[in-house]
Amino acid sequence: PSYKDVVPGPGEHPLQYTYCIWYSKKQPGRAQDAASFEKNMNVIGTFCSVEQFWKIYSHMIRVNEMAGHSDIHVFKGGIKPLWEDKANRLGGKWIVRLRKGLVARCWENLILAMLGEQFMVGDEVCGAVISIRFQEDIISIWNRTAGDEQVTSRIRDTLRRVLNLPPNTVMEYKTHNESLKDKSSF
Amino acid sequence: GTRIIYDRSFLLKCRASPMSN
């Protein structure tokens, strides 16, 4: 069924958008082109109300218990979490690298800010990603227009506020075009 | 148009009691 078929249940609080949660795990020892990356991505839930979100979220594995090289993407319905998607092609993302142990709280705060429309940048936000790696965890938020500095600055400032990060935390912006060129996300 | 805005504490409250306002 399409994300468009999901509707809020009776008495539920609707969200501004419908979202899909995608899970992907890197296949060890294999090069990742877009096609194989996409093949390893699965939608594990779709929601359009606050209550539907919590229902899915409470059944998901806790991010601090996720092992290995895995990613969870929460993206607006109709946008694939791929650099090549038409919503992302001209976009980019803010990247925050976190030491192990900090990520669960930061991820939840990021998701709640996105679902609650706290970024105040219209339709610009495409989705958010948590990437579990061996040495560190990385969270990122993707937006449509990398070239709009007013938008990217506003996202950065909101991100800094809602994540309540230690003062020395580095935030980097990377365009998806750069990622396509160097074939690397971070 | 109007956007549906929720703050963190409201969203967390919905988790605790799903049908609350």
XYZ file of N, CA, C and O in Angstrom:
828
model
N 0.818 -1.212 0.000
C 0.000 0.000 0.000
C 0.859 1.274 0.000
O 1.947 1.285 0.565
N 0.350 2.315 -0.609
C 1.101 3.563 -0.729
C 1.016 4.358 0.570
O 0.068 4.222 1.346
N 2.004 5.215 0.793
C 1.971 6.099 1.964
C 0.736 6.990 1.936
O 0.265 7.474 2.960
N 0.200 7.191 0.714
C -0.971 8.070 0.578
C -2.227 7.453 1.186
O -3.214 8.145 1.422
N -2.209 6.141 1.396
C -3.385 5.472 1.960
C -3.450 5.555 3.485
O -4.435 5.156 4.083
N -2.351 6.031 4.097
C -2.326 6.087 5.565
C -3.066 7.343 6.034
O -2.805 8.433 5.532
N -4.001 7.166 6.952
C -4.766 8.309 7.480
C -4.734 8.253 9.018
O -4.571 7.177 9.591
N -4.905 9.406 9.669
C -4.947 9.388 11.143
C -6.171 8.621 11.637
O -7.236 8.701 11.027
N -6.021 7.867 12.715
C -7.149 7.175 13.321
C -8.055 8.162 14.038
O -7.674 9.319 14.246
N -9.251 7.718 14.427
C -10.181 8.615 15.131
C -9.554 9.162 16.410
O -8.982 8.406 17.187
N -9.643 10.467 16.581
C -9.130 11.100 17.797
C -7.622 11.286 17.832
O -7.091 11.834 18.799
N -6.917 10.836 16.796
C -5.460 10.992 16.787
C -5.054 12.395 16.343
O -5.815 13.090 15.672
N -3.830 12.765 16.693
C -3.317 14.093 16.329
C -2.553 13.994 15.012
O -1.491 13.367 14.963
N -3.084 14.611 13.950
C -2.417 14.496 12.644
C -1.087 15.239 12.611
O -0.910 16.239 13.309
N -0.166 14.740 11.799
C 1.089 15.438 11.542
C 0.949 16.242 10.246
O 0.059 15.962 9.429
N 1.848 17.191 10.059
C 1.827 17.987 8.819
C 2.038 17.100 7.587
O 1.479 17.359 6.528
N 2.865 16.058 7.734
C 3.193 15.176 6.608
C 3.037 13.715 7.030
O 3.069 13.398 8.224
N 2.945 12.855 6.011
C 3.081 11.418 6.238
C 4.567 11.080 6.113
O 5.258 11.636 5.254
N 5.055 10.197 6.974
C 6.471 9.804 6.948
C 6.610 8.292 6.799
O 5.747 7.535 7.257
N 7.709 7.878 6.189
C 8.060 6.461 6.138
C 9.370 6.266 6.898
O 10.273 7.096 6.806
N 9.450 5.161 7.614
C 10.699 4.801 8.287
C 11.356 3.699 7.470
O 10.738 2.672 7.180
N 12.591 3.939 7.082
C 13.362 2.985 6.272
C 14.504 2.443 7.116
O 15.112 3.175 7.890
N 14.813 1.185 6.925
C 15.952 0.578 7.609
C 16.904 0.030 6.552
O 16.460 -0.581 5.574
N 18.186 0.247 6.735
C 19.140 -0.372 5.821
C 20.371 -0.835 6.574
O 20.790 -0.220 7.551
N 20.898 -1.956 6.135
C 22.117 -2.501 6.738
C 23.080 -2.787 5.604
O 22.700 -3.370 4.589
N 24.322 -2.343 5.784
C 25.302 -2.527 4.718
C 25.694 -4.000 4.622
O 25.937 -4.649 5.634
N 25.719 -4.499 3.400
C 26.187 -5.868 3.184
C 27.702 -5.867 3.265
O 28.362 -5.126 2.533
N 28.260 -6.698 4.153
C 29.720 -6.656 4.321
C 30.462 -7.004 3.034
O 30.049 -7.906 2.297
N 31.511 -6.243 2.770
C 32.400 -6.561 1.663
C 31.868 -6.265 0.278
O 32.441 -6.694 -0.700
N 30.772 -5.559 0.206
C 30.249 -5.266 -1.131
C 30.253 -3.766 -1.374
O 29.923 -2.984 -0.487
N 30.579 -3.393 -2.590
C 30.506 -1.992 -2.969
C 29.035 -1.585 -3.022
O 28.181 -2.372 -3.385
N 28.766 -0.335 -2.621
C 27.378 0.104 -2.564
C 27.111 1.093 -3.693
O 27.453 2.259 -3.570
N 26.492 0.655 -4.767
C 25.991 1.653 -5.693
C 24.541 1.928 -5.312
O 23.981 1.291 -4.427
N 23.948 2.924 -6.000
C 22.598 3.344 -5.606
C 21.609 2.188 -5.687
O 20.761 2.020 -4.814
N 21.753 1.366 -6.724
C 20.800 0.276 -6.924
C 20.884 -0.759 -5.796
O 19.862 -1.182 -5.252
N 22.120 -1.127 -5.422
C 22.238 -2.142 -4.373
C 21.885 -1.559 -3.009
O 21.315 -2.234 -2.157
N 22.188 -0.278 -2.829
C 21.807 0.385 -1.584
C 20.288 0.379 -1.442
O 19.740 0.020 -0.400
N 19.621 0.713 -2.553
C 18.164 0.778 -2.534
C 17.560 -0.598 -2.259
O 16.552 -0.726 -1.572
N 18.218 -1.617 -2.814
C 17.714 -2.977 -2.624
C 17.765 -3.406 -1.161
O 16.958 -4.215 -0.709
N 18.731 -2.842 -0.427
C 18.878 -3.206 0.985
C 18.084 -2.320 1.934
O 18.233 -2.396 3.140
N 17.261 -1.440 1.340
C 16.461 -0.555 2.175
C 15.032 -1.049 2.223
O 14.458 -1.383 1.196
N 14.486 -1.080 3.423
C 13.106 -1.534 3.568
C 12.304 -0.522 4.371
O 12.798 -0.003 5.369
N 11.067 -0.292 3.934
C 10.172 0.542 4.727
C 9.644 -0.319 5.874
O 9.071 -1.376 5.644
N 9.881 0.146 7.107
C 9.420 -0.661 8.246
C 8.187 -0.047 8.902
O 7.617 -0.642 9.807
N 7.779 1.118 8.422
C 6.559 1.698 8.978
C 6.211 2.996 8.296
O 7.106 3.674 7.773
N 4.923 3.315 8.261
C 4.446 4.576 7.687
C 3.456 5.169 8.680
O 2.650 4.443 9.257
N 3.547 6.476 8.895
C 2.647 7.083 9.881
C 2.325 8.516 9.494
O 3.088 9.164 8.768
N 1.159 8.992 9.961
C 0.777 10.377 9.686
C 0.137 11.030 10.904
O -0.448 12.100 10.794
N 0.220 10.348 12.070
C -0.281 10.981 13.291
C 0.743 10.745 14.405
O 1.598 9.849 14.310
N 0.625 11.549 15.446
C 1.545 11.434 16.585
C 1.429 10.038 17.192
O 2.433 9.383 17.496
N 0.196 9.560 17.321
C -0.037 8.264 17.963
C 0.522 7.121 17.126
O 1.097 6.163 17.664
N 0.346 7.208 15.805
C 0.904 6.162 14.916
C 2.431 6.140 15.021
O 3.053 5.078 15.014
N 3.025 7.347 15.100
C 4.485 7.401 15.246
C 4.925 6.665 16.501
O 5.803 5.800 16.450
N 4.328 6.970 17.654
C 4.772 6.341 18.907
C 4.566 4.837 18.884
O 5.357 4.078 19.444
N 3.494 4.409 18.225
C 3.215 2.975 18.154
C 4.360 2.252 17.424
O 4.845 1.218 17.888
N 4.786 2.819 16.302
C 5.889 2.201 15.550
C 7.197 2.333 16.323
O 7.958 1.385 16.486
N 7.433 3.550 16.830
C 8.697 3.852 17.510
C 8.904 2.939 18.716
O 10.005 2.456 18.962
N 7.817 2.682 19.457
C 7.973 1.878 20.672
C 8.226 0.408 20.347
O 8.699 -0.344 21.199
N 7.931 -0.002 19.096
C 8.222 -1.384 18.708
C 9.574 -1.542 18.024
O 9.997 -2.651 17.721
N 10.227 -0.397 17.758
C 11.515 -0.473 17.066
C 12.635 -0.769 18.051
O 12.550 -0.404 19.226
N 13.679 -1.398 17.544
C 14.861 -1.630 18.370
C 15.432 -0.266 18.791
O 15.401 0.692 18.012
N 15.892 -0.178 20.042
C 16.475 1.083 20.503
C 17.775 1.342 19.748
O 18.559 0.415 19.550
N 17.967 2.620 19.377
C 19.125 2.912 18.526
C 20.441 2.606 19.232
O 21.425 2.255 18.584
N 20.460 2.704 20.562
C 21.725 2.393 21.245
C 21.957 0.889 21.376
O 22.995 0.463 21.853
N 20.986 0.096 20.920
C 21.191 -1.357 20.899
C 21.461 -1.859 19.477
O 21.644 -3.053 19.271
N 21.454 -0.964 18.510
C 21.710 -1.365 17.125
C 23.212 -1.627 16.961
O 24.041 -0.873 17.445
N 23.519 -2.685 16.250
C 24.917 -3.059 16.104
C 25.357 -2.905 14.654
O 24.529 -2.839 13.748
N 26.674 -2.844 14.466
C 27.225 -2.878 13.113
C 26.931 -1.619 12.327
O 26.780 -0.539 12.875
N 26.810 -1.812 11.046
C 26.768 -0.711 10.105
C 25.325 -0.557 9.620
O 24.936 -1.124 8.614
N 24.498 0.122 10.397
C 23.098 0.216 9.969
C 22.577 1.645 10.054
O 23.118 2.480 10.788
N 21.544 1.912 9.291
C 20.955 3.241 9.200
C 19.440 3.157 9.334
O 18.834 2.243 8.804
N 18.888 4.146 10.017
C 17.439 4.325 9.999
C 17.165 5.702 9.411
O 17.791 6.691 9.790
N 16.237 5.727 8.461
C 15.881 6.965 7.788
C 14.403 7.238 8.064
O 13.587 6.346 7.888
N 14.087 8.442 8.486
C 12.680 8.839 8.609
C 12.465 9.946 7.588
O 12.983 11.055 7.754
N 11.767 9.602 6.506
C 11.609 10.534 5.390
C 10.143 10.777 5.077
O 9.298 9.905 5.299
N 9.880 11.965 4.550
C 8.521 12.278 4.134
C 8.068 11.301 3.056
O 8.878 10.893 2.208
N 6.796 10.939 3.093
C 6.236 10.036 2.097
C 6.493 10.551 0.691
O 6.334 11.744 0.428
N 6.936 9.668 -0.191
C 7.197 10.062 -1.575
C 8.637 10.463 -1.834
O 9.021 10.664 -2.985
N 9.439 10.604 -0.764
C 10.860 10.940 -0.948
C 11.696 9.743 -0.515
O 11.634 9.325 0.642
N 12.454 9.180 -1.439
C 13.357 8.092 -1.076
C 14.624 8.665 -0.458
O 15.123 9.694 -0.925
N 15.158 7.993 0.550
C 16.382 8.514 1.166
C 17.626 8.239 0.325
O 18.572 7.607 0.764
N 17.581 8.715 -0.902
C 18.700 8.545 -1.844
C 19.083 9.911 -2.381
O 18.210 10.746 -2.648
N 20.379 10.119 -2.578
C 20.852 11.411 -3.119
C 20.177 11.723 -4.448
O 19.935 12.868 -4.792
N 19.892 10.664 -5.220
C 19.390 10.835 -6.589
C 17.906 11.180 -6.660
O 17.413 11.563 -7.710
N 17.177 11.005 -5.569
C 15.733 11.291 -5.616
C 15.525 12.748 -6.030
O 16.304 13.622 -5.660
N 14.436 13.003 -6.758
C 14.288 14.359 -7.298
C 14.150 15.425 -6.197
O 14.529 16.571 -6.389
N 13.658 15.029 -5.023
C 13.557 15.988 -3.915
C 14.926 16.284 -3.296
O 15.112 17.311 -2.645
N 15.874 15.376 -3.506
C 17.181 15.504 -2.851
C 18.297 15.999 -3.766
O 19.344 16.440 -3.290
N 18.069 15.881 -5.072
C 19.137 16.102 -6.048
C 19.889 17.412 -5.849
O 21.102 17.467 -5.970
N 19.159 18.467 -5.511
C 19.797 19.776 -5.328
C 20.022 20.092 -3.853
O 20.326 21.220 -3.481
N 19.862 19.077 -3.026
C 19.892 19.306 -1.584
C 21.193 18.929 -0.928
O 22.216 18.709 -1.571
N 21.117 18.864 0.382
C 22.279 18.497 1.181
C 21.817 18.162 2.583
O 20.615 18.039 2.830
N 22.796 18.008 3.466
C 22.427 17.635 4.828
C 23.394 18.203 5.856
O 24.583 18.390 5.578
N 22.847 18.472 7.018
C 23.679 18.776 8.189
C 24.047 17.471 8.853
O 23.191 16.596 9.034
N 25.320 17.348 9.216
C 25.845 16.121 9.808
C 26.353 16.430 11.211
O 27.108 17.392 11.405
N 25.944 15.612 12.167
C 26.455 15.742 13.535
C 27.023 14.393 13.956
O 26.318 13.389 13.963
N 28.305 14.388 14.282
C 28.955 13.153 14.731
C 28.927 13.123 16.249
O 29.303 14.100 16.895
N 28.509 11.996 16.793
C 28.337 11.904 18.238
C 29.109 10.718 18.778
O 29.150 9.658 18.147
N 29.665 10.911 19.972
C 30.321 9.753 20.562
C 29.252 8.783 21.036
O 28.124 9.176 21.345
N 29.623 7.520 21.082
C 28.689 6.477 21.498
C 28.074 6.844 22.849
O 28.766 7.334 23.741
N 26.794 6.634 22.973
C 26.136 6.914 24.246
C 25.254 8.144 24.210
O 24.291 8.253 24.958
N 25.571 9.075 23.295
C 24.783 10.305 23.220
C 23.641 10.198 22.226
O 22.711 10.992 22.233
N 23.728 9.203 21.346
C 22.917 9.272 20.130
C 21.420 9.067 20.365
O 20.601 9.704 19.704
N 21.048 8.215 21.311
C 19.624 7.889 21.457
C 18.796 9.129 21.781
O 17.773 9.392 21.148
N 19.267 9.901 22.751
C 18.528 11.097 23.145
C 18.499 12.124 21.993
O 17.461 12.724 21.697
N 19.645 12.306 21.332
C 19.717 13.279 20.240
C 18.800 12.887 19.088
O 18.116 13.729 18.498
N 18.776 11.607 18.754
C 17.945 11.118 17.655
C 16.476 11.378 17.966
O 15.731 11.891 17.134
N 16.053 11.054 19.176
C 14.647 11.260 19.522
C 14.284 12.746 19.456
O 13.243 13.122 18.916
N 15.182 13.599 19.965
C 14.910 15.040 19.913
C 14.836 15.551 18.481
O 14.013 16.414 18.157
N 15.696 15.020 17.621
C 15.667 15.435 16.215
C 14.347 15.025 15.550
O 13.696 15.827 14.875
N 13.950 13.783 15.752
C 12.708 13.300 15.150
C 11.509 14.104 15.651
O 10.656 14.515 14.868
N 11.462 14.342 16.956
C 10.317 15.080 17.505
C 10.268 16.496 16.938
O 9.191 17.021 16.643
N 11.434 17.114 16.757
C 11.468 18.470 16.191
C 10.992 18.458 14.742
O 10.264 19.359 14.297
N 11.376 17.413 14.002
C 10.956 17.332 12.597
C 9.451 17.088 12.507
O 8.745 17.795 11.772
N 8.949 16.102 13.240
C 7.516 15.785 13.168
C 6.659 16.958 13.648
O 5.586 17.190 13.128
N 7.162 17.689 14.639
C 6.427 18.817 15.194
C 6.619 20.109 14.425
O 6.174 21.162 14.861
N 7.309 20.051 13.278
C 7.503 21.229 12.412
C 8.214 22.372 13.134
O 7.864 23.537 12.994
N 9.239 22.027 13.900
C 9.965 23.046 14.657
C 11.013 23.778 13.813
O 11.577 24.773 14.255
N 11.315 23.281 12.617
C 12.388 23.891 11.836
C 11.955 25.156 11.091
O 12.775 25.982 10.740
N 10.668 25.306 10.865
C 10.120 26.535 10.269
C 10.793 26.898 8.939
O 11.194 28.028 8.725
N 10.938 25.900 8.081
C 11.528 26.170 6.764
C 10.605 25.644 5.655
O 11.069 25.213 4.606
N 9.305 25.697 5.906
C 8.343 25.275 4.890
C 8.523 23.817 4.533
O 8.651 22.954 5.401
N 8.591 23.542 3.223
C 8.709 22.158 2.744
C 10.155 21.682 2.628
O 10.413 20.657 2.021
N 11.104 22.483 3.123
C 12.520 22.191 2.849
C 13.037 20.875 3.422
O 13.864 20.208 2.813
N 12.577 20.507 4.616
C 13.136 19.301 5.240
C 12.630 18.065 4.501
O 11.442 17.942 4.207
N 13.552 17.154 4.147
C 13.178 15.910 3.461
C 13.101 14.742 4.440
O 12.242 13.875 4.308
N 14.020 14.712 5.393
C 14.028 13.606 6.334
C 15.258 13.643 7.216
O 16.107 14.532 7.097
N 15.332 12.658 8.106
C 16.440 12.577 9.053
C 16.988 11.159 9.053
O 16.257 10.202 8.780
N 18.282 11.048 9.332
C 18.950 9.743 9.292
C 19.787 9.554 10.547
O 20.439 10.491 11.010
N 19.764 8.339 11.078
C 20.739 7.973 12.099
C 21.592 6.850 11.528
O 21.067 5.882 10.965
N 22.899 7.015 11.626
C 23.845 6.050 11.069
C 24.697 5.499 12.207
O 25.434 6.249 12.851
N 24.546 4.210 12.454
C 25.316 3.560 13.514
C 26.608 3.023 12.907
O 26.576 2.259 11.935
N 27.743 3.465 13.442
C 29.032 3.019 12.948
C 29.845 2.466 14.122
O 29.407 2.505 15.248
N 31.040 1.988 13.838
C 31.798 1.320 14.896
C 32.332 2.297 15.939
O 32.218 2.071 17.128
N 32.906 3.404 15.472
C 33.561 4.340 16.388
C 32.645 5.442 16.895
O 32.906 6.049 17.914
N 31.618 5.747 16.111
C 30.778 6.905 16.414
C 29.407 6.695 15.801
O 29.212 5.793 14.994
N 28.463 7.505 16.212
C 27.150 7.502 15.578
C 26.959 8.864 14.936
O 27.502 9.863 15.401
N 26.207 8.883 13.849
C 26.070 10.121 13.087
C 24.590 10.374 12.856
O 23.865 9.466 12.426
N 24.128 11.584 13.149
C 22.765 11.907 12.764
C 22.814 13.028 11.735
O 23.710 13.863 11.737
N 21.859 12.998 10.827
C 21.828 14.039 9.811
C 20.395 14.394 9.456
O 19.474 13.603 9.639
N 20.245 15.619 8.969
C 18.935 16.064 8.497
C 19.113 16.602 7.088
O 20.028 17.384 6.831
N 18.268 16.107 6.187
C 18.388 16.426 4.764
C 17.391 17.519 4.384
O 16.244 17.501 4.843
N 17.846 18.438 3.530
C 16.902 19.429 2.991
C 17.041 19.537 1.475
O 18.022 19.079 0.890
N 16.020 20.154 0.859
C 15.903 20.153 -0.605
C 16.908 21.041 -1.315
O 17.380 20.716 -2.394
N 17.192 22.216 -0.717
C 17.932 23.234 -1.469
C 19.224 23.597 -0.755
O 19.232 24.430 0.152
N 20.308 22.972 -1.190
C 21.604 23.208 -0.539
C 22.052 24.652 -0.719
O 22.766 25.205 0.111
N 21.612 25.274 -1.815
C 22.090 26.614 -2.136
C 21.365 27.728 -1.389
O 21.727 28.892 -1.528
N 20.357 27.406 -0.612
C 19.613 28.443 0.111
C 20.184 28.591 1.516
O 19.863 27.834 2.423
N 21.027 29.613 1.668
C 21.762 29.732 2.927
C 20.863 30.101 4.098
O 21.114 29.706 5.247
N 19.786 30.860 3.796
C 18.868 31.227 4.877
C 18.222 29.968 5.465
O 18.087 29.821 6.680
N 17.862 29.046 4.567
C 17.239 27.788 4.995
C 18.240 26.928 5.762
O 17.954 26.446 6.866
N 19.434 26.742 5.198
C 20.391 25.837 5.855
C 20.841 26.410 7.207
O 21.028 25.658 8.157
N 20.954 27.738 7.309
C 21.332 28.340 8.598
C 20.242 28.133 9.635
O 20.515 27.840 10.796
N 18.999 28.282 9.182
C 17.894 28.114 10.120
C 17.820 26.666 10.616
O 17.572 26.413 11.792
N 18.054 25.723 9.698
C 18.042 24.313 10.107
C 19.165 24.061 11.109
O 18.963 23.420 12.141
N 20.357 24.593 10.818
C 21.494 24.413 11.737
C 21.187 24.975 13.128
O 21.421 24.310 14.143
N 20.626 26.177 13.175
C 20.357 26.805 14.469
C 19.302 26.027 15.257
O 19.416 25.856 16.469
N 18.266 25.558 14.548
C 17.225 24.776 15.234
C 17.803 23.456 15.720
O 17.527 23.025 16.843
N 18.604 22.844 14.862
C 19.229 21.565 15.216
C 20.065 21.718 16.493
O 19.965 20.913 17.423
N 20.859 22.781 16.519
C 21.715 23.012 17.689
C 20.869 23.178 18.954
O 21.190 22.657 20.006
N 19.753 23.889 18.796
C 18.886 24.137 19.956
C 18.201 22.848 20.418
O 18.232 22.512 21.596
N 17.617 22.105 19.477
C 16.813 20.949 19.910
C 17.687 19.777 20.361
O 17.268 18.989 21.196
N 18.891 19.678 19.829
C 19.747 18.560 20.232
C 20.451 18.831 21.559
O 20.920 17.911 22.214
N 20.530 20.117 21.933
C 21.169 20.479 23.190
C 22.571 19.855 23.281
O 22.904 19.146 24.228
N 23.360 20.124 22.242
C 24.657 19.461 22.091
C 25.727 20.088 22.966
O 25.651 21.271 23.291
N 26.746 19.302 23.316
C 27.905 19.912 23.977
C 28.457 21.040 23.094
O 28.419 20.940 21.867
N 28.972 22.131 23.713
C 29.359 23.323 22.950
C 30.421 23.079 21.877
O 30.470 23.795 20.880
N 31.255 22.076 22.064
C 32.338 21.857 21.093
C 31.931 20.931 19.944
O 32.775 20.543 19.140
N 30.637 20.561 19.851
C 30.208 19.643 18.797
C 30.330 20.310 17.425
O 29.854 21.429 17.227
N 30.966 19.608 16.482
C 31.152 20.147 15.141
C 29.940 19.774 14.280
O 29.468 18.646 14.318
N 29.437 20.736 13.525
C 28.354 20.452 12.580
C 28.865 20.749 11.179
O 29.423 21.811 10.936
N 28.677 19.794 10.282
C 29.160 19.974 8.901
C 27.971 19.943 7.957
O 27.034 19.168 8.174
N 28.062 20.727 6.886
C 27.046 20.636 5.837
C 27.681 20.009 4.608
O 28.773 20.405 4.207
N 27.014 19.023 4.049
C 27.521 18.398 2.830
C 26.400 18.339 1.800
O 25.295 17.869 2.112
N 26.687 18.786 0.584
C 25.659 18.699 -0.463
C 25.620 17.260 -0.985
O 26.630 16.554 -0.978
N 24.449 16.831 -1.465
C 24.348 15.474 -2.008
C 25.161 15.342 -3.292
O 25.614 14.261 -3.647
N 25.346 16.470 -3.974
C 26.176 16.474 -5.165
C 27.626 16.091 -4.815
O 28.244 15.280 -5.501
N 28.125 16.658 -3.716
C 29.471 16.266 -3.247
C 29.495 14.785 -2.883
O 30.456 14.076 -3.197
N 28.439 14.317 -2.213
C 28.392 12.903 -1.816
C 28.394 12.000 -3.045
O 29.052 10.954 -3.051
N 27.650 12.421 -4.084
C 27.619 11.634 -5.324
C 29.004 11.566 -5.953
O 29.408 10.526 -6.469
N 29.720 12.701 -5.889
C 31.045 12.745 -6.516
C 32.046 11.887 -5.763
O 32.809 11.138 -6.364
N 32.069 11.999 -4.427
C 33.084 11.209 -3.693
C 32.513 9.881 -3.185
O 33.198 9.152 -2.468
N 31.251 9.597 -3.561
C 30.606 8.325 -3.209
C 30.671 8.033 -1.715
O 30.812 6.887 -1.286
N 30.601 9.094 -0.939
C 30.669 8.909 0.502
C 29.674 9.839 1.180
O 29.481 10.979 0.750
N 29.042 9.323 2.212
C 28.002 10.090 2.850
C 28.555 11.110 3.836
O 27.975 12.160 4.042
N 29.673 10.778 4.467
C 30.159 11.651 5.546
C 31.579 12.157 5.308
O 32.440 11.430 4.938
N 0.174 28.171 3.893
C -0.960 27.785 4.727
C -0.549 27.501 6.172
O 0.614 27.602 6.529
N -1.539 27.163 6.985
C -1.276 26.864 8.393
C -0.528 25.548 8.514
O -0.830 24.596 7.800
N 0.429 25.507 9.379
C 1.172 24.262 9.588
C 0.843 23.689 10.953
O 0.505 24.417 11.887
N 0.940 22.376 11.033
C 0.611 21.695 12.289
C 1.884 21.587 13.118
O 2.786 20.817 12.789
N 1.948 22.411 14.148
C 3.168 22.499 14.957
C 2.927 21.889 16.341
O 1.897 22.156 16.965
N 3.854 21.028 16.758
C 3.792 20.459 18.116
C 5.142 20.637 18.770
O 6.172 20.424 18.126
N 5.147 20.987 20.054
C 6.450 21.017 20.735
C 6.743 19.651 21.366
O 5.878 18.790 21.453
N 7.998 19.521 21.772
C 8.492 18.236 22.272
C 7.658 17.722 23.440
O 7.325 16.534 23.501
N 7.330 18.628 24.372
C 6.634 18.153 25.572
C 5.232 17.647 25.215
O 4.762 16.669 25.795
N 4.590 18.285 24.234
C 3.275 17.782 23.824
C 3.399 16.390 23.190
O 2.608 15.486 23.501
N 4.386 16.227 22.338
C 4.563 14.920 21.680
C 4.864 13.832 22.718
O 4.342 12.722 22.626
N 5.661 14.172 23.712
C 5.979 13.192 24.762
C 4.741 12.879 25.604
O 4.539 11.743 26.031
N 3.902 13.885 25.797
C 2.656 13.670 26.549
C 1.735 12.700 25.797
O 1.084 11.847 26.389
N 1.703 12.821 24.475
C 0.883 11.908 23.660
C 1.379 10.470 23.774
O 0.601 9.530 23.630
N 2.673 10.321 24.011
C 3.218 8.971 24.153
C 2.710 8.348 25.455
O 2.335 7.179 25.498
N 2.690 9.190 26.494
C 2.287 8.692 27.814
C 0.800 8.347 27.839
O 0.399 7.336 28.387
N -0.017 9.195 27.233
C -1.460 8.908 27.206
C -1.985 9.238 25.813
O -2.277 10.383 25.511
N -2.094 8.243 24.968
C -2.312 8.446 23.550
C -3.502 9.349 23.174
O -3.455 10.021 22.173
N -4.541 9.369 23.917
C -5.699 10.159 23.479
C -5.835 11.482 24.223
O -6.870 12.115 24.209
N -4.760 11.899 24.911
C -4.857 13.157 25.659
C -4.805 14.346 24.711
O -4.460 14.227 23.548
N -5.140 15.511 25.220
C -4.986 16.712 24.408
C -3.780 17.489 24.868
O -3.764 18.538 25.278
